mmCIF file of C-alpha atoms and ligand atoms in Angstrom:
data_model
loop_
_atom_site.group_PDB
_atom_site.id
_atom_site.type_symbol
_atom_site.label_atom_id
_atom_site.label_comp_id
_atom_site.label_asym_id
_atom_site.label_seq_id
_atom_site.Cartn_x
_atom_site.Cartn_y
_atom_site.Cartn_z
ATOM 1 C CA MET O 248 3.313 15.584 -3.767
ATOM 2 C CA LYS O 249 3.694 11.728 -3.850
ATOM 3 C CA ILE O 250 0.882 9.974 -6.263
ATOM 4 C CA PHE O 251 -0.376 6.505 -5.450
ATOM 5 C CA ILE O 252 -2.579 4.248 -7.829
ATOM 6 C CA ASP O 253 -5.674 3.381 -6.362
ATOM 7 C CA THR O 254 -6.420 -0.283 -7.651
ATOM 8 C CA GLY O 255 -5.709 -3.895 -6.775
ATOM 9 C CA ASN O 256 -5.138 -4.608 -10.494
ATOM 10 C CA PHE O 257 -1.358 -5.897 -11.066
ATOM 11 C CA LYS O 258 -1.632 -5.111 -14.819
ATOM 12 C CA GLU O 259 -2.792 -1.747 -14.417
ATOM 13 C CA ILE O 260 0.136 -1.055 -11.871
ATOM 14 C CA GLU O 261 2.718 -2.708 -13.965
ATOM 15 C CA ALA O 262 1.669 -0.395 -16.850
ATOM 16 C CA LEU O 263 1.908 2.837 -15.123
ATOM 17 C CA VAL O 264 5.219 2.062 -13.022
ATOM 18 C CA PRO O 265 7.432 2.811 -15.894
ATOM 19 C CA LEU O 266 6.172 6.476 -16.051
ATOM 20 C CA GLY O 267 8.319 7.026 -12.996
ATOM 21 C CA ILE O 268 5.800 9.132 -11.209
ATOM 22 C CA ILE O 269 4.227 6.297 -8.957
ATOM 23 C CA ASP O 270 5.183 6.464 -5.309
ATOM 24 C CA GLY O 271 2.866 3.524 -3.899
ATOM 25 C CA VAL O 272 -0.478 1.885 -4.251
ATOM 26 C CA THR O 273 -3.880 1.706 -2.099
ATOM 27 C CA THR O 274 -6.373 -0.966 -2.093
ATOM 28 C CA ASN O 275 -9.786 -1.582 -0.406
ATOM 29 C CA PRO O 276 -11.969 -4.650 -0.083
ATOM 30 C CA THR O 277 -13.980 -3.593 -3.209
ATOM 31 C CA LEU O 278 -11.035 -3.132 -5.257
ATOM 32 C CA MET O 279 -9.368 -6.488 -4.159
ATOM 33 C CA ALA O 280 -12.716 -8.248 -4.597
ATOM 34 C CA LYS O 281 -12.719 -7.252 -8.239
ATOM 35 C CA GLU O 282 -9.329 -9.060 -8.718
ATOM 36 C CA GLY O 283 -10.412 -12.665 -7.340
ATOM 37 C CA GLY O 284 -7.435 -14.948 -6.380
ATOM 38 C CA ASP O 285 -5.466 -14.917 -3.360
ATOM 39 C CA PRO O 286 -5.455 -11.093 -1.862
ATOM 40 C CA LYS O 287 -2.293 -11.742 0.062
ATOM 41 C CA GLN O 288 -0.438 -13.053 -2.902
ATOM 42 C CA ILE O 289 -1.770 -10.191 -5.116
ATOM 43 C CA LEU O 290 -0.356 -7.554 -2.429
ATOM 44 C CA LYS O 291 3.054 -9.441 -2.342
ATOM 45 C CA LYS O 292 3.355 -9.076 -6.012
ATOM 46 C CA ILE O 293 2.306 -5.500 -6.052
ATOM 47 C CA CYS O 294 4.760 -4.655 -3.189
ATOM 48 C CA ASP O 295 7.737 -6.555 -5.068
ATOM 49 C CA LEU O 296 6.999 -4.466 -8.219
ATOM 50 C CA VAL O 297 6.446 -1.034 -6.755
ATOM 51 C CA GLN O 298 8.905 -1.180 -3.731
ATOM 52 C CA GLY O 299 6.973 1.648 -2.078
ATOM 53 C CA PRO O 300 3.947 2.029 0.528
ATOM 54 C CA VAL O 301 1.147 -0.497 -0.460
ATOM 55 C CA SER O 302 -2.067 -0.181 1.556
ATOM 56 C CA GLY O 303 -4.015 -3.318 2.376
ATOM 57 C CA GLU O 304 -7.143 -3.217 4.240
ATOM 58 C CA VAL O 305 -8.577 -5.235 7.195
ATOM 59 C CA VAL O 306 -12.130 -6.642 6.843
ATOM 60 C CA ALA O 307 -12.618 -7.562 10.419
ATOM 61 C CA THR O 308 -14.769 -4.837 12.281
ATOM 62 C CA ASP O 309 -13.768 -5.827 15.840
ATOM 63 C CA TYR O 310 -10.672 -4.578 17.539
ATOM 64 C CA GLU O 311 -9.039 -7.983 18.040
ATOM 65 C CA GLY O 312 -9.910 -9.099 14.401
ATOM 66 C CA MET O 313 -8.408 -6.013 13.091
ATOM 67 C CA VAL O 314 -5.256 -6.141 15.034
ATOM 68 C CA ARG O 315 -4.708 -9.707 14.130
ATOM 69 C CA GLU O 316 -5.469 -9.200 10.308
ATOM 70 C CA GLY O 317 -3.210 -6.247 10.610
ATOM 71 C CA ARG O 318 -0.171 -8.081 11.857
ATOM 72 C CA ASP O 319 -0.943 -10.721 9.247
ATOM 73 C CA LEU O 320 -1.011 -8.234 6.395
ATOM 74 C CA ALA O 321 2.145 -6.478 7.570
ATOM 75 C CA SER O 322 3.851 -9.994 7.703
ATOM 76 C CA ILE O 323 3.382 -10.095 3.759
ATOM 77 C CA SER O 324 6.225 -7.364 2.992
ATOM 78 C CA GLU O 325 8.066 -4.579 4.522
ATOM 79 C CA HIS O 326 6.094 -2.203 2.039
ATOM 80 C CA ILE O 327 2.618 -3.162 3.425
ATOM 81 C CA VAL O 328 0.602 -0.314 5.161
ATOM 82 C CA VAL O 329 -2.181 -1.539 7.173
ATOM 83 C CA LYS O 330 -5.628 0.042 6.325
ATOM 84 C CA VAL O 331 -8.297 0.294 8.931
ATOM 85 C CA PRO O 332 -11.596 2.094 8.725
ATOM 86 C CA PHE O 333 -12.397 5.057 11.007
ATOM 87 C CA THR O 334 -14.607 3.339 13.599
ATOM 88 C CA GLN O 335 -13.927 3.332 17.439
ATOM 89 C CA ALA O 336 -12.442 -0.169 16.784
ATOM 90 C CA GLY O 337 -10.353 1.104 13.974
ATOM 91 C CA VAL O 338 -8.881 3.755 16.058
ATOM 92 C CA ARG O 339 -8.070 1.285 18.819
ATOM 93 C CA ALA O 340 -6.508 -0.885 16.329
ATOM 94 C CA CYS O 341 -4.532 1.950 14.902
ATOM 95 C CA LYS O 342 -3.193 2.839 18.179
ATOM 96 C CA THR O 343 -1.950 -0.896 18.917
ATOM 97 C CA LEU O 344 -0.564 -1.505 15.597
ATOM 98 C CA SER O 345 1.283 1.905 15.309
ATOM 99 C CA GLY O 346 2.540 1.235 18.834
ATOM 100 C CA GLU O 347 4.099 -2.001 17.509
ATOM 101 C CA GLY O 348 5.754 0.168 14.742
ATOM 102 C CA LEU O 349 3.500 -0.621 12.082
ATOM 103 C CA ARG O 350 2.331 1.815 9.396
ATOM 104 C CA VAL O 351 -1.247 2.546 9.367
ATOM 105 C CA ASN O 352 -3.599 4.267 6.876
ATOM 106 C CA VAL O 353 -6.834 5.236 8.532
ATOM 107 C CA THR O 354 -9.663 5.275 5.760
ATOM 108 C CA LEU O 355 -13.118 6.319 5.266
ATOM 109 C CA CYS O 356 -12.554 9.620 6.726
ATOM 110 C CA PHE O 357 -15.110 12.273 6.234
ATOM 111 C CA SER O 358 -14.769 14.867 8.856
ATOM 112 C CA PRO O 359 -11.738 16.906 10.498
ATOM 113 C CA THR O 360 -12.639 15.571 13.843
ATOM 114 C CA GLN O 361 -11.934 11.927 12.320
ATOM 115 C CA ALA O 362 -8.813 13.331 10.804
ATOM 116 C CA LEU O 363 -7.628 14.906 14.418
ATOM 117 C CA ILE O 364 -8.391 11.574 16.249
ATOM 118 C CA ALA O 365 -6.459 9.520 13.567
ATOM 119 C CA ALA O 366 -3.482 11.722 14.122
ATOM 120 C CA LYS O 367 -3.625 11.521 17.776
ATOM 121 C CA VAL O 368 -3.552 7.861 17.811
ATOM 122 C CA GLY O 369 -0.276 7.618 15.483
ATOM 123 C CA ALA O 370 -1.967 7.004 12.024
ATOM 124 C CA THR O 371 0.888 7.156 9.263
ATOM 125 C CA TYR O 372 -1.733 8.189 6.520
ATOM 126 C CA ILE O 373 -5.442 9.780 6.778
ATOM 127 C CA SER O 374 -7.319 9.014 3.768
ATOM 128 C CA PRO O 375 -10.280 11.724 3.346
ATOM 129 C CA PHE O 376 -12.788 10.618 0.559
ATOM 130 C CA VAL O 377 -13.192 13.808 -1.540
ATOM 131 C CA GLY O 378 -15.203 12.376 -4.382
ATOM 132 C CA ARG O 379 -17.616 10.646 -2.218
ATOM 133 C CA LEU O 380 -18.339 14.011 -0.359
ATOM 134 C CA ASP O 381 -18.691 15.825 -3.728
ATOM 135 C CA ASP O 382 -21.295 12.987 -4.550
ATOM 136 C CA ILE O 383 -23.649 14.274 -1.994
ATOM 137 C CA ALA O 384 -23.080 18.001 -2.673
ATOM 138 C CA THR O 385 -20.512 18.644 0.022
ATOM 139 C CA PRO O 386 -17.222 20.194 -1.191
ATOM 140 C CA GLY O 387 -14.728 17.307 -0.547
ATOM 141 C CA MET O 388 -11.704 19.727 -0.980
ATOM 142 C CA GLU O 389 -12.761 21.850 1.845
ATOM 143 C CA LEU O 390 -12.115 18.856 4.212
ATOM 144 C CA ILE O 391 -8.529 18.637 2.931
ATOM 145 C CA ARG O 392 -8.169 22.437 3.662
ATOM 146 C CA ASP O 393 -9.340 21.974 7.084
ATOM 147 C CA ILE O 394 -7.185 18.857 7.935
ATOM 148 C CA ALA O 395 -4.058 20.546 6.680
ATOM 149 C CA GLU O 396 -4.729 23.482 8.774
ATOM 150 C CA ILE O 397 -5.229 21.466 11.825
ATOM 151 C CA TYR O 398 -2.423 19.092 11.191
ATOM 152 C CA GLY O 399 -0.298 22.193 10.579
ATOM 153 C CA ASN O 400 -1.399 24.111 13.862
ATOM 154 C CA TYR O 401 -0.263 20.863 15.920
ATOM 155 C CA GLN O 402 2.901 19.484 13.638
ATOM 156 C CA PHE O 403 1.031 15.818 13.541
ATOM 157 C CA LYS O 404 3.319 13.685 11.488
ATOM 158 C CA THR O 405 0.206 12.005 10.067
ATOM 159 C CA GLU O 406 0.224 12.411 6.261
ATOM 160 C CA ILE O 407 -2.885 13.705 4.215
ATOM 161 C CA LEU O 408 -3.637 10.908 1.562
ATOM 162 C CA VAL O 409 -6.606 12.337 -0.703
ATOM 163 C CA ALA O 410 -8.615 9.465 -1.715
ATOM 164 C CA SER O 411 -11.593 8.841 -3.835
ATOM 165 C CA THR O 412 -10.417 11.322 -6.564
ATOM 166 C CA ARG O 413 -12.293 11.591 -9.554
ATOM 167 C CA GLY O 414 -10.491 13.891 -11.928
ATOM 168 C CA PRO O 415 -7.414 16.182 -12.389
ATOM 169 C CA MET O 416 -8.969 19.228 -10.478
ATOM 170 C CA HIS O 417 -8.954 17.101 -7.278
ATOM 171 C CA ILE O 418 -5.140 16.751 -7.723
ATOM 172 C CA VAL O 419 -4.584 20.331 -8.583
ATOM 173 C CA GLU O 420 -6.394 21.490 -5.482
ATOM 174 C CA ALA O 421 -4.902 18.965 -3.316
ATOM 175 C CA ALA O 422 -1.268 20.163 -4.484
ATOM 176 C CA LYS O 423 -2.339 23.814 -3.877
ATOM 177 C CA MET O 424 -3.424 22.925 -0.513
ATOM 178 C CA GLY O 425 -0.038 21.036 0.197
ATOM 179 C CA ALA O 426 -1.570 17.571 0.717
ATOM 180 C CA ASP O 427 1.151 14.948 1.037
ATOM 181 C CA ILE O 428 -0.143 12.449 -1.361
ATOM 182 C CA CYS O 429 -3.049 11.822 -3.769
ATOM 183 C CA THR O 430 -4.276 8.446 -4.551
ATOM 184 C CA CYS O 431 -5.864 8.020 -7.972
ATOM 185 C CA PRO O 432 -7.596 5.377 -10.293
ATOM 186 C CA PRO O 433 -5.607 4.686 -13.263
ATOM 187 C CA ALA O 434 -7.771 6.697 -15.550
ATOM 188 C CA VAL O 435 -7.333 9.696 -13.478
ATOM 189 C CA ILE O 436 -3.530 9.356 -13.427
ATOM 190 C CA ASP O 437 -3.927 9.258 -17.424
ATOM 191 C CA SER O 438 -5.888 12.402 -17.167
ATOM 192 C CA LEU O 439 -3.046 14.032 -15.449
ATOM 193 C CA PHE O 440 -0.995 14.081 -18.692
ATOM 194 C CA ASN O 441 -3.671 15.305 -21.071
ATOM 195 C CA HIS O 442 -3.681 18.912 -22.791
ATOM 196 C CA PRO O 443 -5.194 19.360 -26.037
ATOM 197 C CA LEU O 444 -2.597 22.305 -26.725
ATOM 198 C CA THR O 445 0.327 20.017 -26.094
ATOM 199 C CA ASP O 446 -1.193 17.499 -28.824
ATOM 200 C CA ILE O 447 -1.836 20.214 -31.265
ATOM 201 C CA GLY O 448 1.607 21.956 -30.694
ATOM 202 C CA LEU O 449 3.434 18.470 -31.128
ATOM 203 C CA LYS O 450 1.356 17.774 -34.454
ATOM 204 C CA LYS O 451 2.358 21.099 -35.827
ATOM 205 C CA PHE O 452 5.964 20.801 -34.744
ATOM 206 C CA LEU O 453 6.249 17.294 -36.394
ATOM 207 C CA ALA O 454 4.214 18.450 -39.695
ATOM 208 C CA ASP O 455 6.607 21.401 -39.873
ATOM 209 C CA TRP O 456 9.472 19.160 -39.578
ATOM 210 C CA GLU O 457 8.415 16.747 -42.175
ATOM 211 C CA LYS O 458 7.496 19.489 -44.592
ATOM 212 C CA ALA O 459 11.156 21.012 -44.208
ATOM 213 C CA GLN O 460 12.746 17.488 -44.656
ATOM 214 C CA GLY O 461 10.725 17.047 -47.650
ATOM 215 C CA ALA O 462 11.653 20.248 -49.140
ATOM 216 C CA ALA O 463 15.057 19.386 -48.300
ATOM 217 C CA THR O 464 15.147 16.178 -50.121
ATOM 218 C CA ARG O 465 13.320 17.680 -53.427
HETATM 219 O O1 G3P M 784 -9.542 3.757 -1.715
HETATM 220 C C1 G3P M 784 -10.698 4.615 -1.747
HETATM 221 C C2 G3P M 784 -11.315 4.834 -3.064
HETATM 222 O O2 G3P M 784 -11.128 3.563 -3.735
HETATM 223 C C3 G3P M 784 -12.656 5.083 -3.232
HETATM 224 O O3 G3P M 784 -12.985 5.635 -4.343
HETATM 225 O O4 G3P M 784 -14.183 6.347 -6.392
HETATM 226 O O5 G3P M 784 -15.074 4.455 -4.904
HETATM 227 O O6 G3P M 784 -15.158 6.842 -4.001
HETATM 228 P P1 G3P M 784 -14.457 5.840 -4.897
#
């Protein structure tokens, strides 16, 4: 399963890339707004660093505006994936932009029918928001299970990009369901490494080794 970082913060990405597990980056207008500066310059720097798919989102809400912004975003780097919201204008823009050979990430997906339609118009990625569904007492991972089943039935090429992840269990369940990608905030990526028994075990190994070294030198 591929792992993307969900942030527009260059320093956070720079700190995680050396781990060797980062396959791409996703951003959205809220994340980019936090960074200030020129979003296009930030996306370019991220593309140059990650050398993998980097999703940049349009802010227009009309079809013509989305297509214009999408072409402009795609001109930043070969690594740019154009992100459009799941609206009727977004679906039309996805059809047009994917028809021009651009990669499109359809975002703000909350239902299997939205995911089905996004695949029919050639989306490269569908981004179901599991955490926001959990927030309203709706099991977000059930949506992933449904989308995986539907996409499997029709061999759609669209990849499932699990978004709005909030903790390691979202990644575990996504992997068990065969999702293609999880995008995670930096804190969630850190949490994937943690296990108290690993820490306890290493501490004991090193203490035993030190003790033996101490005995050996006495
Ligand atoms: O890209 C989507 C993601 O950033 C949303 O996450 O945690 O705001 O639901 P969250």
